[in-house]
Amino acid sequence: AKAEDLLHRIEHGVLGSCNVNGSNNATANANATTATALLYRHIRPNAVTYSTVIDALSKSNAPDAALKAQMILDRMENKNNNNNNSMDVKPNTVTYTSVIDAWAKSGARDAAPNAERILLRMEELYERTGDVRIKPNAYTYSAVIHAWSKTSSRSNDNDAVRAIAKAEAILARMEHLYANGTGDVDVRPEAVTYTSVIDALANGGMADRALKLLDFMEMQSDAGVERKGKGGRGAESVTRDDAHHLRPTVQ
């Protein structure tokens, strides 16, 4: 809340007034206030300022943290669009991922759809512009999967099935981009990625599928050799480096 309040004050050039030499003279105080306003007129929040506040919100337990983070991201995008893509306030991968993380932690009913909407926005922007500064990475995808995994634990059967399907689809997308598509190491699924999908399966009562995914992780971690195949989890080339990143963990 303090970080958000400070951002608001910087945006509006209201960082406080001063009382010159303790004087109660109204004119002197008015002049001092004017001088302060002129000084802070040149202080404008930039991408780092906004992203820092969003990060603080994503780490807070406030019930409205995700909504506030989303509103700040929207402000950044609007300012960026109005300033002809000014780099000063342009959101980057960390900014977007922090908002996704805030949604994942929020417990809100619409958290997962909102998180995935941001991911789709990032993918669209990256595909259109090629700007690597807004490219989704493994952390981005994993945060969205985490949001869907939490949805599966508090939904009815139909919604849980949908949440699981969403989590598995995003994992498949990551596997494709890494193994069968561009060979993009930035989106290589990590142990935490698979764990979130396993969590979604377990929460949805699909223990057999959760066990199969765990077996897959163990197989790759133990083997650490290249495997060739066709499509998804039967196709990727697995190296010893991959095996390290896919080692199951205890949470």
Short mmCIF file of C-alpha atoms in Angstrom, two decimals:
data_model
loop_
_atom_site.label_atom_id
_atom_site.label_comp_id
_atom_site.label_asym_id
_atom_site.label_seq_id
_atom_site.Cartn_x
_atom_site.Cartn_y
_atom_site.Cartn_z
CA ALA A 1 0.00 0.00 0.00
CA LYS A 2 2.84 2.39 0.79
CA ALA A 3 4.53 1.65 -2.53
CA GLU A 4 1.27 2.22 -4.40
CA ASP A 5 0.64 5.46 -2.48
CA LEU A 6 4.11 6.74 -3.32
CA LEU A 7 3.59 5.90 -6.99
CA HIS A 8 0.30 7.83 -6.94
CA ARG A 9 2.02 10.85 -5.39
CA ILE A 10 4.84 10.77 -7.94
CA GLU A 11 2.34 10.48 -10.82
CA HIS A 12 0.45 13.52 -9.58
CA GLY A 13 3.48 15.53 -8.46
CA VAL A 14 2.32 15.55 -4.86
CA LEU A 15 5.26 14.56 -2.70
CA GLY A 16 4.48 16.99 0.07
CA SER A 17 5.03 20.63 0.88
CA CYS A 18 7.43 22.28 3.27
CA ASN A 19 7.34 24.98 5.92
CA VAL A 20 10.23 27.37 5.33
CA ASN A 21 12.26 27.84 8.52
CA GLY A 22 9.21 26.88 10.53
CA SER A 23 7.46 30.07 9.38
CA ASN A 24 3.70 30.33 9.54
CA ASN A 25 3.73 32.96 6.86
CA ALA A 26 1.11 31.88 4.34
CA THR A 27 2.87 33.52 1.39
CA ALA A 28 6.19 31.88 2.20
CA ASN A 29 4.54 28.49 2.55
CA ALA A 30 2.64 28.97 -0.70
CA ASN A 31 5.88 29.88 -2.48
CA ALA A 32 7.61 26.86 -0.98
CA THR A 33 4.78 24.59 -2.08
CA THR A 34 4.94 26.02 -5.60
CA ALA A 35 8.69 25.50 -5.70
CA THR A 36 8.29 21.91 -4.51
CA ALA A 37 5.66 21.24 -7.17
CA LEU A 38 7.94 22.67 -9.85
CA LEU A 39 10.80 20.50 -8.61
CA TYR A 40 8.74 17.30 -8.66
CA ARG A 41 7.16 18.16 -11.98
CA HIS A 42 10.36 16.76 -13.48
CA ILE A 43 10.03 13.51 -11.53
CA ARG A 44 7.92 11.06 -13.47
CA PRO A 45 7.49 7.34 -12.79
CA ASN A 46 9.19 5.10 -15.34
CA ALA A 47 8.91 1.40 -16.15
CA VAL A 48 11.11 0.49 -13.20
CA THR A 49 8.94 2.52 -10.81
CA TYR A 50 5.72 0.90 -12.01
CA SER A 51 7.24 -2.59 -12.10
CA THR A 52 8.58 -2.24 -8.57
CA VAL A 53 5.13 -1.37 -7.24
CA ILE A 54 3.57 -4.26 -9.19
CA ASP A 55 6.20 -6.62 -7.74
CA ALA A 56 5.39 -5.38 -4.22
CA LEU A 57 1.70 -6.01 -4.84
CA SER A 58 2.38 -9.51 -6.20
CA LYS A 59 4.19 -10.36 -2.97
CA SER A 60 1.53 -8.91 -0.68
CA ASN A 61 -1.42 -10.71 0.88
CA ALA A 62 -3.88 -7.90 0.19
CA PRO A 63 -7.15 -9.28 -1.24
CA ASP A 64 -7.21 -6.64 -3.97
CA ALA A 65 -3.49 -6.85 -4.83
CA ALA A 66 -4.02 -8.55 -8.19
CA LEU A 67 -6.67 -6.07 -9.29
CA LYS A 68 -4.43 -3.14 -8.30
CA ALA A 69 -1.48 -4.69 -10.13
CA GLN A 70 -3.67 -5.16 -13.22
CA MET A 71 -4.80 -1.53 -13.06
CA ILE A 72 -1.20 -0.32 -12.89
CA LEU A 73 -0.27 -2.51 -15.87
CA ASP A 74 -3.22 -1.06 -17.79
CA ARG A 75 -2.02 2.45 -16.93
CA MET A 76 1.47 1.59 -18.18
CA GLU A 77 0.13 0.26 -21.48
CA ASN A 78 -2.10 3.31 -21.96
CA LYS A 79 0.73 5.71 -21.21
CA ASN A 80 3.03 3.76 -23.51
CA ASN A 81 0.50 3.83 -26.35
CA ASN A 82 -0.17 7.56 -25.85
CA ASN A 83 3.55 8.29 -25.86
CA ASN A 84 4.21 6.45 -29.12
CA ASN A 85 5.78 3.37 -27.51
CA SER A 86 7.97 5.36 -25.16
CA MET A 87 10.46 3.05 -23.46
CA ASP A 88 10.06 5.10 -20.26
CA VAL A 89 6.84 3.33 -19.25
CA LYS A 90 6.81 0.26 -21.49
CA PRO A 91 6.00 -2.95 -19.57
CA ASN A 92 8.49 -5.79 -19.95
CA THR A 93 8.47 -9.52 -19.32
CA VAL A 94 9.07 -9.06 -15.60
CA THR A 95 6.20 -6.57 -15.35
CA TYR A 96 3.70 -8.84 -17.10
CA THR A 97 4.86 -11.92 -15.20
CA SER A 98 4.53 -10.14 -11.85
CA VAL A 99 0.90 -9.29 -12.62
CA ILE A 100 0.25 -12.90 -13.68
CA ASP A 101 1.83 -14.04 -10.42
CA ALA A 102 -0.41 -11.65 -8.49
CA TRP A 103 -3.48 -13.16 -10.14
CA ALA A 104 -2.22 -16.70 -9.45
CA LYS A 105 -1.90 -15.90 -5.75
CA SER A 106 -5.13 -13.95 -5.47
CA GLY A 107 -7.65 -16.75 -5.10
CA ALA A 108 -10.07 -14.74 -7.23
CA ARG A 109 -12.61 -16.72 -9.24
CA ASP A 110 -11.43 -15.14 -12.49
CA ALA A 111 -7.72 -15.29 -11.60
CA ALA A 112 -6.70 -17.97 -14.12
CA PRO A 113 -8.56 -16.47 -17.13
CA ASN A 114 -7.07 -13.06 -16.29
CA ALA A 115 -3.59 -14.56 -16.00
CA GLU A 116 -3.88 -16.39 -19.31
CA ARG A 117 -5.26 -13.28 -20.99
CA ILE A 118 -2.04 -11.47 -20.10
CA LEU A 119 0.03 -14.36 -21.47
CA LEU A 120 -1.89 -14.29 -24.75
CA ARG A 121 -1.36 -10.53 -24.92
CA MET A 122 2.39 -11.02 -24.45
CA GLU A 123 2.52 -13.72 -27.13
CA GLU A 124 0.62 -11.50 -29.55
CA LEU A 125 2.88 -8.50 -28.88
CA TYR A 126 6.05 -10.57 -29.19
CA GLU A 127 4.89 -12.23 -32.40
CA ARG A 128 3.94 -8.86 -33.90
CA THR A 129 6.97 -6.83 -32.80
CA GLY A 130 9.73 -9.37 -32.16
CA ASP A 131 10.64 -7.38 -29.05
CA VAL A 132 12.45 -9.82 -26.74
CA ARG A 133 11.81 -7.50 -23.78
CA ILE A 134 8.17 -8.62 -23.72
CA LYS A 135 8.74 -12.25 -24.66
CA PRO A 136 7.06 -14.77 -22.32
CA ASN A 137 9.54 -17.10 -20.61
CA ALA A 138 9.30 -20.29 -18.56
CA TYR A 139 8.41 -18.31 -15.44
CA THR A 140 5.56 -16.57 -17.27
CA TYR A 141 4.05 -19.81 -18.56
CA SER A 142 4.57 -21.55 -15.22
CA ALA A 143 2.78 -18.75 -13.35
CA VAL A 144 -0.27 -19.15 -15.61
CA ILE A 145 -0.22 -22.92 -15.12
CA HIS A 146 -0.05 -22.30 -11.37
CA ALA A 147 -3.14 -20.09 -11.63
CA TRP A 148 -5.07 -22.85 -13.41
CA SER A 149 -3.85 -25.47 -10.93
CA LYS A 150 -5.30 -23.44 -8.06
CA THR A 151 -8.57 -23.09 -9.95
CA SER A 152 -8.87 -26.87 -10.25
CA SER A 153 -8.78 -27.23 -6.46
CA ARG A 154 -11.78 -25.00 -5.75
CA SER A 155 -14.04 -25.64 -8.73
CA ASN A 156 -16.90 -27.97 -9.54
CA ASP A 157 -16.17 -31.00 -11.68
CA ASN A 158 -16.70 -29.29 -15.04
CA ASP A 159 -14.59 -26.27 -14.14
CA ALA A 160 -11.87 -28.51 -12.71
CA VAL A 161 -11.71 -30.49 -15.97
CA ARG A 162 -11.43 -27.22 -17.90
CA ALA A 163 -8.69 -25.93 -15.58
CA ILE A 164 -6.71 -29.16 -16.00
CA ALA A 165 -7.09 -29.01 -19.78
CA LYS A 166 -5.84 -25.43 -19.76
CA ALA A 167 -2.81 -26.29 -17.60
CA GLU A 168 -1.91 -29.27 -19.81
CA ALA A 169 -2.36 -27.23 -22.99
CA ILE A 170 0.04 -24.55 -21.78
CA LEU A 171 2.59 -27.20 -20.78
CA ALA A 172 2.25 -28.79 -24.23
CA ARG A 173 2.81 -25.37 -25.81
CA MET A 174 6.02 -24.93 -23.81
CA GLU A 175 7.23 -28.42 -24.76
CA HIS A 176 6.54 -27.73 -28.41
CA LEU A 177 8.31 -24.37 -28.43
CA TYR A 178 11.32 -25.86 -26.67
CA ALA A 179 11.64 -29.26 -28.30
CA ASN A 180 9.80 -29.31 -31.62
CA GLY A 181 9.49 -25.68 -32.60
CA THR A 182 12.18 -23.07 -32.20
CA GLY A 183 14.32 -24.95 -29.67
CA ASP A 184 13.77 -21.98 -27.40
CA VAL A 185 15.58 -22.56 -24.11
CA ASP A 186 13.78 -19.58 -22.52
CA VAL A 187 10.54 -21.58 -22.41
CA ARG A 188 11.96 -24.93 -21.32
CA PRO A 189 9.56 -26.39 -18.73
CA GLU A 190 11.08 -26.61 -15.26
CA ALA A 191 10.30 -29.02 -12.44
CA VAL A 192 7.98 -26.40 -10.93
CA THR A 193 6.06 -26.28 -14.24
CA TYR A 194 5.33 -29.99 -14.24
CA THR A 195 4.63 -29.89 -10.50
CA SER A 196 1.89 -27.29 -11.05
CA VAL A 197 0.25 -29.51 -13.68
CA ILE A 198 0.54 -32.51 -11.34
CA ASP A 199 -1.06 -30.36 -8.64
CA ALA A 200 -3.94 -29.50 -10.99
CA LEU A 201 -4.45 -33.19 -11.82
CA ALA A 202 -4.33 -34.20 -8.16
CA ASN A 203 -6.75 -31.45 -7.12
CA GLY A 204 -9.11 -32.54 -9.88
CA GLY A 205 -9.10 -36.14 -8.69
CA MET A 206 -7.01 -37.43 -11.61
CA ALA A 207 -4.38 -39.26 -9.59
CA ASP A 208 -3.53 -41.74 -12.38
CA ARG A 209 -2.63 -38.97 -14.80
CA ALA A 210 -0.68 -37.15 -12.09
CA LEU A 211 1.30 -40.33 -11.47
CA LYS A 212 2.02 -40.77 -15.18
CA LEU A 213 3.39 -37.23 -15.38
CA LEU A 214 5.55 -37.86 -12.32
CA ASP A 215 6.83 -41.08 -13.94
CA PHE A 216 7.69 -39.07 -17.05
CA MET A 217 9.72 -36.59 -14.98
CA GLU A 218 11.55 -39.39 -13.18
CA MET A 219 12.28 -41.19 -16.41
CA GLN A 220 13.87 -38.14 -17.98
CA SER A 221 15.72 -37.18 -14.84
CA ASP A 222 17.14 -40.70 -14.38
CA ALA A 223 17.92 -41.38 -18.02
CA GLY A 224 19.46 -38.09 -19.05
CA VAL A 225 19.84 -39.34 -22.63
CA GLU A 226 18.44 -38.20 -25.96
CA ARG A 227 15.16 -39.66 -27.00
CA LYS A 228 13.48 -39.22 -30.37
CA GLY A 229 9.82 -39.57 -31.07
CA LYS A 230 6.77 -37.86 -32.41
CA GLY A 231 4.65 -35.22 -30.68
CA GLY A 232 4.65 -33.76 -27.19
CA ARG A 233 5.96 -35.86 -24.34
CA GLY A 234 7.11 -38.61 -26.70
CA ALA A 235 9.12 -36.35 -28.94
CA GLU A 236 11.51 -34.05 -27.19
CA SER A 237 15.23 -34.55 -27.14
CA VAL A 238 16.28 -34.91 -23.53
CA THR A 239 19.79 -34.06 -22.45
CA ARG A 240 21.51 -34.29 -19.08
CA ASP A 241 20.90 -30.57 -18.68
CA ASP A 242 17.19 -31.15 -19.22
CA ALA A 243 17.25 -33.99 -16.72
CA HIS A 244 18.58 -31.69 -14.01
CA HIS A 245 15.74 -29.23 -14.59
CA LEU A 246 13.08 -31.95 -14.58
CA ARG A 247 14.14 -33.66 -11.35
CA PRO A 248 11.05 -34.03 -9.13
CA THR A 249 11.21 -32.10 -5.88
CA VAL A 250 9.55 -32.17 -2.49
CA GLN A 251 7.48 -29.07 -1.76
#
